[in-house]
Amino acid sequence: MPPAVHVRRCARALAGALALLLGAATPAHGAFSGRDGKLTYTAANGRDRAVTLRNPDGSAPRRLRTGVPASTPVFSPAGRRIAFSGQGRIWVMYADGSALRAVTDGLQPASEPAWSPDGTALAFAQGAPGARHIAVVRADGSGVTTITAGSGDDRSPAWSARGIAFVRRTRHGGDELYVTGPLGGRARRLTRTPADEESPAWSPDGRRIAFSSGRPGSRTVGVIPSAGGRARTLTAPADDAAAPAWAPDGRRMALTLRAHGRRRVAIMPARGGDRRAISPRSVDAGPPDWQPAGAEPVIAAAGDIACDPTSPDFNGGLGTPSLCHQRQTSDILMTMDLSAVLVLGDAQYSDGRAGAWSAFDSTWGRLKPLLRPVPGNHEYRDPGASGYYDYFDGAGAANGPAGARGQGYYSFDVGTWHVVALNSECSDPPARNGGVDCSAGSPQERWLRVDLAAHPATCTLAFWHHPLWSSGISGENGAMYPIWEDLYNAGADVVLNGHDHAYERLAPQDPGGTRDPVRGIREFVVGTGGRSLQRAVAPAPNSEVRHGSYGVLQLKLGKGGYRWAFVSEAGVGFTDSGANACH
């Protein structure tokens, strides 16, 4: 199927990019209409307050170890990350508890995070109680922006494509609901009642806002049209109900009910009715949030990443205007809901020795649990790529996330896709410090044929360091012909490479380099991870797009196809996006 391709080259000012980021027109609670997943809430037993996951039927409770007393956990729009507040800061981690990091600096108290609809930013309450305002920070921890101001006390943000709802303490001393735009501006008052309103939550379609109202001990949960109008009460004052959270399908709500001095998480129909507690009586629980489940897996990829930390161009991790942008490209990853990050070789310059990995580890290594690497030629400047295997697999370990030591090839599944990692160090002289053989009949090539036969997936992606074709330093790399032929014969769809320090997209090709829109494999060269950029040498025959800017390739892996988007570092503005069906 011919690709639907959109290429844009435009220079955007930083403010314009922020406006685009925060004004994305996506569904109200999440970036897709997900099915109902797990619930998250905090559970306190004594002084210990931990983020907890639990199925909606009350089964399979799991406490996530954060090392931080947690409050108000919320799922990202694709359900893969959780943000929460603790120790006066906003924290983000993946839903399994990995890759925990703070995204606010703690200089001002920060609480009550709420994700943007596209998952790239967070709104939160900033400041001390009584003088708080609503602020926004990018999910990589940069670009804090204040969006409400004045003498009031603003808190409890909830973000939708229709705006940010929040609670404001008014001059008469009551707490009312307001809505403002994602970039701030004049706030619109939504409620005018004698009672205090709390905890706004947008419905998935953005048409309604659930909230709690009243004094502690007799609070009720209600719903009001987001455009304004009459509110409808869903619970009785005796329930002391609070903190509503919509199910992703909009049919149910989670909320808290208080009895005997403790709060319990419960579920009820979105129209009100019977409430069923799912958290135990023995802990104080809440407030809850509901995971949107079933999103397409998203992966990101790039190679040729981190400068040698002893290089003057490293500049203490800041780099220069043209070199050592590993921090900037890793910041892009921090804004994405990812299932995996493919490291396309030459992760750490200049030789991948054990003592040099600090530059990579402090940037891309922030997502180490998600990293799926392949080695490049610079890793093999350290004999046997010893430092590479030590970093990814563990010091002296025989096997691990980078595959078996000395082999470096392995496979795994992402959603319905089969993904194959290969070692292309055969492309350099075999005598160079322990590279592998890629020729027909070699151990790696035989393993590949067996692996592909054992995983007859509709969609297959392979990645390694040295491209078979490119317009840059590699030109045509015949060492990988047998590998490409095996992939072509198995119906593979996508190959990702690095080595050439640029972004390039080539048309689907057969093993002979002939354009083949029916069975051909599309190759992306993504050597844009941060080390340096290179000019084209000679245009490859089937090159469709080539550009020299730092960034990562994002791939959304659907059941029968994929969508790609090259995401440049902040302030550059080059993008390349499109879609293809699988073979």
PDB file of C-alpha atoms in Angstrom, residues 79-364:
ATOM      1  CA  GLY A  79      -1.832   4.133  30.675  1.00  0.00           C
ATOM      2  CA  ARG A  80       1.895   3.337  30.664  1.00  0.00           C
ATOM      3  CA  ARG A  81       3.131   5.964  33.148  1.00  0.00           C
ATOM      4  CA  ILE A  82       2.004   7.182  36.553  1.00  0.00           C
ATOM      5  CA  ALA A  83       2.558  10.671  37.946  1.00  0.00           C
ATOM      6  CA  PHE A  84       2.171  11.394  41.652  1.00  0.00           C
ATOM      7  CA  SER A  85       3.146  13.982  44.231  1.00  0.00           C
ATOM      8  CA  GLY A  86       5.440  13.420  47.180  1.00  0.00           C
ATOM      9  CA  GLN A  87       7.894  15.411  49.295  1.00  0.00           C
ATOM     10  CA  GLY A  88       6.710  18.618  47.622  1.00  0.00           C
ATOM     11  CA  ARG A  89       7.576  17.440  44.100  1.00  0.00           C
ATOM     12  CA  ILE A  90       5.893  15.844  41.101  1.00  0.00           C
ATOM     13  CA  TRP A  91       7.237  12.404  40.170  1.00  0.00           C
ATOM     14  CA  VAL A  92       6.796  10.212  37.096  1.00  0.00           C
ATOM     15  CA  MET A  93       7.413   6.485  36.728  1.00  0.00           C
ATOM     16  CA  TYR A  94       6.307   3.682  34.468  1.00  0.00           C
ATOM     17  CA  ALA A  95       3.271   1.689  35.601  1.00  0.00           C
ATOM     18  CA  ASP A  96       5.486  -1.174  36.794  1.00  0.00           C
ATOM     19  CA  GLY A  97       7.321   1.209  39.130  1.00  0.00           C
ATOM     20  CA  SER A  98      10.454   1.532  36.976  1.00  0.00           C
ATOM     21  CA  ALA A  99      12.269   4.667  35.766  1.00  0.00           C
ATOM     22  CA  LEU A 100      11.178   6.833  38.707  1.00  0.00           C
ATOM     23  CA  ARG A 101      12.244  10.477  38.459  1.00  0.00           C
ATOM     24  CA  ALA A 102      11.201  13.907  39.698  1.00  0.00           C
ATOM     25  CA  VAL A 103       9.976  16.432  37.117  1.00  0.00           C
ATOM     26  CA  THR A 104       9.812  19.444  39.452  1.00  0.00           C
ATOM     27  CA  ASP A 105      12.760  20.821  41.388  1.00  0.00           C
ATOM     28  CA  GLY A 106      11.188  21.155  44.837  1.00  0.00           C
ATOM     29  CA  LEU A 107      11.986  24.863  45.169  1.00  0.00           C
ATOM     30  CA  GLN A 108       8.244  25.481  45.440  1.00  0.00           C
ATOM     31  CA  PRO A 109       5.782  22.893  46.764  1.00  0.00           C
ATOM     32  CA  ALA A 110       4.119  20.942  43.946  1.00  0.00           C
ATOM     33  CA  SER A 111       1.110  18.640  44.238  1.00  0.00           C
ATOM     34  CA  GLU A 112      -1.912  17.121  42.473  1.00  0.00           C
ATOM     35  CA  PRO A 113      -0.526  16.312  38.989  1.00  0.00           C
ATOM     36  CA  ALA A 114      -2.764  15.986  35.922  1.00  0.00           C
ATOM     37  CA  TRP A 115      -1.575  14.771  32.503  1.00  0.00           C
ATOM     38  CA  SER A 116      -2.077  16.705  29.283  1.00  0.00           C
ATOM     39  CA  PRO A 117      -4.282  14.822  26.786  1.00  0.00           C
ATOM     40  CA  ASP A 118      -1.241  13.846  24.691  1.00  0.00           C
ATOM     41  CA  GLY A 119       0.911  12.841  27.674  1.00  0.00           C
ATOM     42  CA  THR A 120       3.725  15.290  26.973  1.00  0.00           C
ATOM     43  CA  ALA A 121       3.121  17.633  29.916  1.00  0.00           C
ATOM     44  CA  LEU A 122       1.646  17.821  33.414  1.00  0.00           C
ATOM     45  CA  ALA A 123      -0.444  20.460  35.155  1.00  0.00           C
ATOM     46  CA  PHE A 124      -0.090  20.729  38.931  1.00  0.00           C
ATOM     47  CA  ALA A 125      -0.758  22.962  41.915  1.00  0.00           C
ATOM     48  CA  GLN A 126       2.312  25.019  42.783  1.00  0.00           C
ATOM     49  CA  GLY A 127       2.927  26.946  45.982  1.00  0.00           C
ATOM     50  CA  ALA A 128       1.984  26.785  49.637  1.00  0.00           C
ATOM     51  CA  PRO A 129      -1.654  26.172  50.658  1.00  0.00           C
ATOM     52  CA  GLY A 130      -3.551  29.440  50.549  1.00  0.00           C
ATOM     53  CA  ALA A 131      -1.408  30.888  47.763  1.00  0.00           C
ATOM     54  CA  ARG A 132      -1.288  28.164  45.123  1.00  0.00           C
ATOM     55  CA  HIS A 133      -1.595  28.555  41.380  1.00  0.00           C
ATOM     56  CA  ILE A 134      -1.818  26.133  38.455  1.00  0.00           C
ATOM     57  CA  ALA A 135       1.426  25.504  36.567  1.00  0.00           C
ATOM     58  CA  VAL A 136       2.440  23.267  33.673  1.00  0.00           C
ATOM     59  CA  VAL A 137       5.720  21.370  33.204  1.00  0.00           C
ATOM     60  CA  ARG A 138       6.868  19.233  30.310  1.00  0.00           C
ATOM     61  CA  ALA A 139       7.100  15.542  31.142  1.00  0.00           C
ATOM     62  CA  ASP A 140      10.885  15.749  30.740  1.00  0.00           C
ATOM     63  CA  GLY A 141      10.998  18.242  33.630  1.00  0.00           C
ATOM     64  CA  SER A 142      11.616  21.366  31.558  1.00  0.00           C
ATOM     65  CA  GLY A 143       9.663  24.494  30.748  1.00  0.00           C
ATOM     66  CA  VAL A 144       7.607  25.249  33.872  1.00  0.00           C
ATOM     67  CA  THR A 145       4.867  27.751  32.980  1.00  0.00           C
ATOM     68  CA  THR A 146       2.349  29.422  35.285  1.00  0.00           C
ATOM     69  CA  ILE A 147      -1.158  29.456  33.810  1.00  0.00           C
ATOM     70  CA  THR A 148      -3.222  30.961  36.649  1.00  0.00           C
ATOM     71  CA  ALA A 149      -2.324  33.877  38.885  1.00  0.00           C
ATOM     72  CA  GLY A 150      -3.860  36.301  41.353  1.00  0.00           C
ATOM     73  CA  SER A 151      -4.692  36.449  45.022  1.00  0.00           C
ATOM     74  CA  GLY A 152      -6.782  33.261  45.107  1.00  0.00           C
ATOM     75  CA  ASP A 153      -5.777  29.717  45.971  1.00  0.00           C
ATOM     76  CA  ASP A 154      -5.915  27.451  42.871  1.00  0.00           C
ATOM     77  CA  ARG A 155      -5.530  23.673  43.079  1.00  0.00           C
ATOM     78  CA  SER A 156      -6.740  20.247  41.846  1.00  0.00           C
ATOM     79  CA  PRO A 157      -6.221  20.641  38.076  1.00  0.00           C
ATOM     80  CA  ALA A 158      -7.836  18.225  35.601  1.00  0.00           C
ATOM     81  CA  TRP A 159      -6.767  18.485  31.950  1.00  0.00           C
ATOM     82  CA  SER A 160      -8.915  17.928  28.868  1.00  0.00           C
ATOM     83  CA  ALA A 161      -8.784  18.941  25.236  1.00  0.00           C
ATOM     84  CA  ARG A 162     -11.485  21.417  26.270  1.00  0.00           C
ATOM     85  CA  GLY A 163      -9.331  23.065  28.905  1.00  0.00           C
ATOM     86  CA  ILE A 164      -8.003  22.721  32.426  1.00  0.00           C
ATOM     87  CA  ALA A 165     -10.593  22.543  35.209  1.00  0.00           C
ATOM     88  CA  PHE A 166      -9.446  23.470  38.700  1.00  0.00           C
ATOM     89  CA  VAL A 167     -10.662  24.544  42.132  1.00  0.00           C
ATOM     90  CA  ARG A 168     -10.327  28.181  43.215  1.00  0.00           C
ATOM     91  CA  ARG A 169     -10.866  29.580  46.710  1.00  0.00           C
ATOM     92  CA  THR A 170     -13.065  32.601  46.042  1.00  0.00           C
ATOM     93  CA  ARG A 171     -13.144  35.901  47.913  1.00  0.00           C
ATOM     94  CA  HIS A 172     -16.142  34.842  50.009  1.00  0.00           C
ATOM     95  CA  GLY A 173     -14.137  31.852  51.220  1.00  0.00           C
ATOM     96  CA  GLY A 174     -15.800  29.105  49.203  1.00  0.00           C
ATOM     97  CA  ASP A 175     -14.147  26.668  46.776  1.00  0.00           C
ATOM     98  CA  GLU A 176     -15.628  26.759  43.262  1.00  0.00           C
ATOM     99  CA  LEU A 177     -14.867  25.063  39.926  1.00  0.00           C
ATOM    100  CA  TYR A 178     -13.248  27.061  37.137  1.00  0.00           C
ATOM    101  CA  VAL A 179     -12.022  26.213  33.642  1.00  0.00           C
ATOM    102  CA  THR A 180      -9.151  27.893  31.793  1.00  0.00           C
ATOM    103  CA  GLY A 181      -7.256  27.223  28.586  1.00  0.00           C
ATOM    104  CA  PRO A 182      -4.095  25.110  28.529  1.00  0.00           C
ATOM    105  CA  LEU A 183      -2.034  28.278  28.040  1.00  0.00           C
ATOM    106  CA  GLY A 184      -3.889  30.217  30.707  1.00  0.00           C
ATOM    107  CA  GLY A 185      -6.014  33.271  30.095  1.00  0.00           C
ATOM    108  CA  ARG A 186      -9.299  34.340  31.615  1.00  0.00           C
ATOM    109  CA  ALA A 187     -10.784  31.548  33.741  1.00  0.00           C
ATOM    110  CA  ARG A 188     -14.485  30.696  33.396  1.00  0.00           C
ATOM    111  CA  ARG A 189     -16.405  30.044  36.607  1.00  0.00           C
ATOM    112  CA  LEU A 190     -18.421  26.840  36.446  1.00  0.00           C
ATOM    113  CA  THR A 191     -20.143  26.594  39.861  1.00  0.00           C
ATOM    114  CA  ARG A 192     -21.764  29.102  42.214  1.00  0.00           C
ATOM    115  CA  THR A 193     -22.964  27.256  45.277  1.00  0.00           C
ATOM    116  CA  PRO A 194     -22.764  27.679  49.058  1.00  0.00           C
ATOM    117  CA  ALA A 195     -20.921  24.343  49.296  1.00  0.00           C
ATOM    118  CA  ASP A 196     -17.221  23.785  48.620  1.00  0.00           C
ATOM    119  CA  GLU A 197     -16.379  21.941  45.394  1.00  0.00           C
ATOM    120  CA  GLU A 198     -13.358  19.637  45.049  1.00  0.00           C
ATOM    121  CA  SER A 199     -11.624  17.147  42.746  1.00  0.00           C
ATOM    122  CA  PRO A 200     -12.876  17.930  39.204  1.00  0.00           C
ATOM    123  CA  ALA A 201     -12.613  15.065  36.703  1.00  0.00           C
ATOM    124  CA  TRP A 202     -13.438  15.303  32.986  1.00  0.00           C
ATOM    125  CA  SER A 203     -15.562  12.630  31.372  1.00  0.00           C
ATOM    126  CA  PRO A 204     -13.820  10.803  28.499  1.00  0.00           C
ATOM    127  CA  ASP A 205     -15.919  12.697  25.928  1.00  0.00           C
ATOM    128  CA  GLY A 206     -15.222  16.057  27.575  1.00  0.00           C
ATOM    129  CA  ARG A 207     -18.892  16.931  27.946  1.00  0.00           C
ATOM    130  CA  ARG A 208     -19.179  16.546  31.704  1.00  0.00           C
ATOM    131  CA  ILE A 209     -17.121  17.180  34.808  1.00  0.00           C
ATOM    132  CA  ALA A 210     -17.544  15.055  37.909  1.00  0.00           C
ATOM    133  CA  PHE A 211     -16.663  16.621  41.261  1.00  0.00           C
ATOM    134  CA  SER A 212     -17.273  16.342  44.977  1.00  0.00           C
ATOM    135  CA  SER A 213     -19.128  18.920  47.011  1.00  0.00           C
ATOM    136  CA  GLY A 214     -19.822  19.684  50.668  1.00  0.00           C
ATOM    137  CA  ARG A 215     -18.053  19.497  53.990  1.00  0.00           C
ATOM    138  CA  PRO A 216     -15.916  16.522  55.092  1.00  0.00           C
ATOM    139  CA  GLY A 217     -18.225  13.961  56.633  1.00  0.00           C
ATOM    140  CA  SER A 218     -21.146  14.683  54.312  1.00  0.00           C
ATOM    141  CA  ARG A 219     -19.651  15.208  50.870  1.00  0.00           C
ATOM    142  CA  THR A 220     -21.424  14.110  47.701  1.00  0.00           C
ATOM    143  CA  VAL A 221     -20.252  13.368  44.168  1.00  0.00           C
ATOM    144  CA  GLY A 222     -22.032  15.088  41.298  1.00  0.00           C
ATOM    145  CA  VAL A 223     -21.752  15.845  37.589  1.00  0.00           C
ATOM    146  CA  ILE A 224     -22.071  19.160  35.769  1.00  0.00           C
ATOM    147  CA  PRO A 225     -22.005  19.900  31.999  1.00  0.00           C
ATOM    148  CA  SER A 226     -18.544  21.211  31.117  1.00  0.00           C
ATOM    149  CA  ALA A 227     -20.155  24.125  29.270  1.00  0.00           C
ATOM    150  CA  GLY A 228     -22.027  25.060  32.446  1.00  0.00           C
ATOM    151  CA  GLY A 229     -25.521  24.341  33.690  1.00  0.00           C
ATOM    152  CA  ARG A 230     -27.315  22.442  36.415  1.00  0.00           C
ATOM    153  CA  ALA A 231     -25.339  19.891  38.417  1.00  0.00           C
ATOM    154  CA  ARG A 232     -26.759  16.459  39.213  1.00  0.00           C
ATOM    155  CA  THR A 233     -25.937  14.738  42.506  1.00  0.00           C
ATOM    156  CA  LEU A 234     -25.017  11.026  42.294  1.00  0.00           C
ATOM    157  CA  THR A 235     -24.411  10.029  45.936  1.00  0.00           C
ATOM    158  CA  ALA A 236     -25.962  10.662  49.335  1.00  0.00           C
ATOM    159  CA  PRO A 237     -24.324  12.834  52.035  1.00  0.00           C
ATOM    160  CA  ALA A 238     -24.099   9.818  54.342  1.00  0.00           C
ATOM    161  CA  ASP A 239     -21.566   8.221  51.954  1.00  0.00           C
ATOM    162  CA  ASP A 240     -19.107  11.109  52.377  1.00  0.00           C
ATOM    163  CA  ALA A 241     -18.070  10.448  48.765  1.00  0.00           C
ATOM    164  CA  ALA A 242     -15.144  12.262  47.139  1.00  0.00           C
ATOM    165  CA  ALA A 243     -12.405  12.132  44.468  1.00  0.00           C
ATOM    166  CA  PRO A 244     -14.363  10.806  41.455  1.00  0.00           C
ATOM    167  CA  ALA A 245     -12.473   9.282  38.502  1.00  0.00           C
ATOM    168  CA  TRP A 246     -14.162   8.199  35.259  1.00  0.00           C
ATOM    169  CA  ALA A 247     -13.599   4.801  33.741  1.00  0.00           C
ATOM    170  CA  PRO A 248     -12.030   5.161  30.278  1.00  0.00           C
ATOM    171  CA  ASP A 249     -15.203   3.867  28.619  1.00  0.00           C
ATOM    172  CA  GLY A 250     -17.283   6.441  30.523  1.00  0.00           C
ATOM    173  CA  ARG A 251     -19.703   3.897  32.003  1.00  0.00           C
ATOM    174  CA  ARG A 252     -18.399   3.752  35.573  1.00  0.00           C
ATOM    175  CA  MET A 253     -16.710   5.913  38.153  1.00  0.00           C
ATOM    176  CA  ALA A 254     -14.235   5.187  40.895  1.00  0.00           C
ATOM    177  CA  LEU A 255     -14.497   7.299  44.037  1.00  0.00           C
ATOM    178  CA  THR A 256     -13.763   7.207  47.751  1.00  0.00           C
ATOM    179  CA  LEU A 257     -16.253   6.537  50.542  1.00  0.00           C
ATOM    180  CA  ARG A 258     -15.443   7.279  54.176  1.00  0.00           C
ATOM    181  CA  ALA A 259     -16.503   5.098  57.086  1.00  0.00           C
ATOM    182  CA  HIS A 260     -15.083   4.671  60.591  1.00  0.00           C
ATOM    183  CA  GLY A 261     -12.371   7.245  59.938  1.00  0.00           C
ATOM    184  CA  ARG A 262     -10.953   5.570  56.820  1.00  0.00           C
ATOM    185  CA  ARG A 263     -11.507   6.049  53.120  1.00  0.00           C
ATOM    186  CA  ARG A 264     -12.157   3.116  50.796  1.00  0.00           C
ATOM    187  CA  VAL A 265     -12.003   3.076  47.008  1.00  0.00           C
ATOM    188  CA  ALA A 266     -15.314   2.057  45.444  1.00  0.00           C
ATOM    189  CA  ILE A 267     -16.861   1.731  41.989  1.00  0.00           C
ATOM    190  CA  MET A 268     -20.327   2.782  40.869  1.00  0.00           C
ATOM    191  CA  PRO A 269     -22.203   3.312  37.569  1.00  0.00           C
ATOM    192  CA  ALA A 270     -21.517   6.724  36.019  1.00  0.00           C
ATOM    193  CA  ARG A 271     -25.179   7.638  36.451  1.00  0.00           C
ATOM    194  CA  GLY A 272     -25.043   6.796  40.174  1.00  0.00           C
ATOM    195  CA  GLY A 273     -26.411   3.772  41.971  1.00  0.00           C
ATOM    196  CA  ASP A 274     -24.913   0.849  43.831  1.00  0.00           C
ATOM    197  CA  ARG A 275     -21.377   1.381  45.087  1.00  0.00           C
ATOM    198  CA  ARG A 276     -18.968  -1.528  45.564  1.00  0.00           C
ATOM    199  CA  ALA A 277     -15.831  -1.072  47.676  1.00  0.00           C
ATOM    200  CA  ILE A 278     -12.683  -2.700  46.257  1.00  0.00           C
ATOM    201  CA  SER A 279     -10.010  -1.660  48.775  1.00  0.00           C
ATOM    202  CA  PRO A 280      -9.748  -3.336  52.198  1.00  0.00           C
ATOM    203  CA  ARG A 281     -11.106  -1.805  55.376  1.00  0.00           C
ATOM    204  CA  SER A 282      -7.701  -2.044  57.033  1.00  0.00           C
ATOM    205  CA  VAL A 283      -6.072   0.775  55.014  1.00  0.00           C
ATOM    206  CA  ASP A 284      -6.904   4.396  54.259  1.00  0.00           C
ATOM    207  CA  ALA A 285      -7.172   4.567  50.462  1.00  0.00           C
ATOM    208  CA  GLY A 286      -7.566   7.087  47.665  1.00  0.00           C
ATOM    209  CA  PRO A 287      -7.931   9.186  45.652  1.00  0.00           C
ATOM    210  CA  PRO A 288      -8.233   6.789  42.689  1.00  0.00           C
ATOM    211  CA  ASP A 289      -7.475   7.053  38.996  1.00  0.00           C
ATOM    212  CA  TRP A 290      -8.398   4.620  36.220  1.00  0.00           C
ATOM    213  CA  GLN A 291      -5.946   3.252  33.662  1.00  0.00           C
ATOM    214  CA  PRO A 292      -6.802   3.513  29.956  1.00  0.00           C
ATOM    215  CA  ALA A 293      -5.718   0.122  28.580  1.00  0.00           C
ATOM    216  CA  GLY A 294      -5.275  -1.229  25.059  1.00  0.00           C
ATOM    217  CA  ALA A 295      -3.276   1.555  23.395  1.00  0.00           C
ATOM    218  CA  GLU A 296      -1.085   0.629  20.438  1.00  0.00           C
ATOM    219  CA  PRO A 297       2.504  -0.014  21.537  1.00  0.00           C
ATOM    220  CA  VAL A 298       4.846   2.890  20.864  1.00  0.00           C
ATOM    221  CA  ILE A 299       8.593   2.518  20.471  1.00  0.00           C
ATOM    222  CA  ALA A 300      11.332   5.069  19.823  1.00  0.00           C
ATOM    223  CA  ALA A 301      14.748   4.580  18.248  1.00  0.00           C
ATOM    224  CA  ALA A 302      18.035   6.286  17.460  1.00  0.00           C
ATOM    225  CA  GLY A 303      21.722   5.482  17.479  1.00  0.00           C
ATOM    226  CA  ASP A 304      25.070   7.303  17.663  1.00  0.00           C
ATOM    227  CA  ILE A 305      24.206   8.918  20.944  1.00  0.00           C
ATOM    228  CA  ALA A 306      26.475  10.015  23.775  1.00  0.00           C
ATOM    229  CA  CYS A 307      29.767  11.885  23.550  1.00  0.00           C
ATOM    230  CA  ASP A 308      32.823  10.732  25.424  1.00  0.00           C
ATOM    231  CA  PRO A 309      32.541  12.456  28.823  1.00  0.00           C
ATOM    232  CA  THR A 310      36.246  13.388  28.588  1.00  0.00           C
ATOM    233  CA  SER A 311      35.703  15.273  25.307  1.00  0.00           C
ATOM    234  CA  PRO A 312      35.765  19.092  25.485  1.00  0.00           C
ATOM    235  CA  ASP A 313      32.587  19.064  23.387  1.00  0.00           C
ATOM    236  CA  PHE A 314      30.778  17.177  26.144  1.00  0.00           C
ATOM    237  CA  ASN A 315      30.970  20.397  28.138  1.00  0.00           C
ATOM    238  CA  GLY A 316      29.776  18.938  31.421  1.00  0.00           C
ATOM    239  CA  GLY A 317      26.810  17.340  29.671  1.00  0.00           C
ATOM    240  CA  LEU A 318      25.604  20.572  28.063  1.00  0.00           C
ATOM    241  CA  GLY A 319      27.256  19.922  24.698  1.00  0.00           C
ATOM    242  CA  THR A 320      27.828  22.622  22.096  1.00  0.00           C
ATOM    243  CA  PRO A 321      25.441  24.116  19.524  1.00  0.00           C
ATOM    244  CA  SER A 322      26.418  21.395  17.043  1.00  0.00           C
ATOM    245  CA  LEU A 323      27.706  18.440  19.087  1.00  0.00           C
ATOM    246  CA  CYS A 324      26.825  16.219  22.051  1.00  0.00           C
ATOM    247  CA  HIS A 325      23.030  16.579  22.144  1.00  0.00           C
ATOM    248  CA  GLN A 326      22.377  13.307  23.991  1.00  0.00           C
ATOM    249  CA  ARG A 327      20.522  15.191  26.751  1.00  0.00           C
ATOM    250  CA  GLN A 328      18.175  16.849  24.250  1.00  0.00           C
ATOM    251  CA  THR A 329      17.268  13.622  22.468  1.00  0.00           C
ATOM    252  CA  SER A 330      16.742  11.793  25.758  1.00  0.00           C
ATOM    253  CA  ASP A 331      14.383  14.576  26.841  1.00  0.00           C
ATOM    254  CA  ILE A 332      12.203  13.729  23.830  1.00  0.00           C
ATOM    255  CA  LEU A 333      11.922  10.152  25.104  1.00  0.00           C
ATOM    256  CA  MET A 334      10.866  11.392  28.524  1.00  0.00           C
ATOM    257  CA  THR A 335       7.718  12.955  27.037  1.00  0.00           C
ATOM    258  CA  MET A 336       6.531   9.735  25.357  1.00  0.00           C
ATOM    259  CA  ASP A 337       4.465   6.769  26.549  1.00  0.00           C
ATOM    260  CA  LEU A 338       6.838   4.043  25.373  1.00  0.00           C
ATOM    261  CA  SER A 339       6.838   0.258  25.314  1.00  0.00           C
ATOM    262  CA  ALA A 340      10.513   0.036  24.311  1.00  0.00           C
ATOM    263  CA  VAL A 341      13.456   2.183  23.226  1.00  0.00           C
ATOM    264  CA  LEU A 342      15.693   0.709  20.520  1.00  0.00           C
ATOM    265  CA  VAL A 343      19.340   1.775  20.811  1.00  0.00           C
ATOM    266  CA  LEU A 344      20.787   1.496  17.289  1.00  0.00           C
ATOM    267  CA  GLY A 345      24.465   1.136  18.217  1.00  0.00           C
ATOM    268  CA  ASP A 346      27.329   3.494  19.096  1.00  0.00           C
ATOM    269  CA  ALA A 347      25.482   4.391  22.268  1.00  0.00           C
ATOM    270  CA  GLN A 348      28.603   5.636  24.072  1.00  0.00           C
ATOM    271  CA  TYR A 349      31.603   7.203  22.369  1.00  0.00           C
ATOM    272  CA  SER A 350      34.344   6.901  21.674  1.00  0.00           C
ATOM    273  CA  ASP A 351      35.071   3.291  22.563  1.00  0.00           C
ATOM    274  CA  GLY A 352      32.316   2.086  24.898  1.00  0.00           C
ATOM    275  CA  ARG A 353      34.794   1.196  27.609  1.00  0.00           C
ATOM    276  CA  ALA A 354      33.377   0.477  31.032  1.00  0.00           C
ATOM    277  CA  GLY A 355      34.331   3.829  32.559  1.00  0.00           C
ATOM    278  CA  ALA A 356      32.820   5.955  29.789  1.00  0.00           C
ATOM    279  CA  TRP A 357      29.121   5.113  30.106  1.00  0.00           C
ATOM    280  CA  SER A 358      28.274   7.969  32.465  1.00  0.00           C
ATOM    281  CA  ALA A 359      27.244  10.272  29.599  1.00  0.00           C
ATOM    282  CA  PHE A 360      24.793   7.725  28.202  1.00  0.00           C
ATOM    283  CA  ASP A 361      23.603   6.563  31.610  1.00  0.00           C
ATOM    284  CA  SER A 362      22.714  10.078  32.814  1.00  0.00           C
ATOM    285  CA  THR A 363      20.583  10.750  29.720  1.00  0.00           C
ATOM    286  CA  TRP A 364      19.177   7.777  27.820  1.00  0.00           C
TER     287      TRP A 364
END
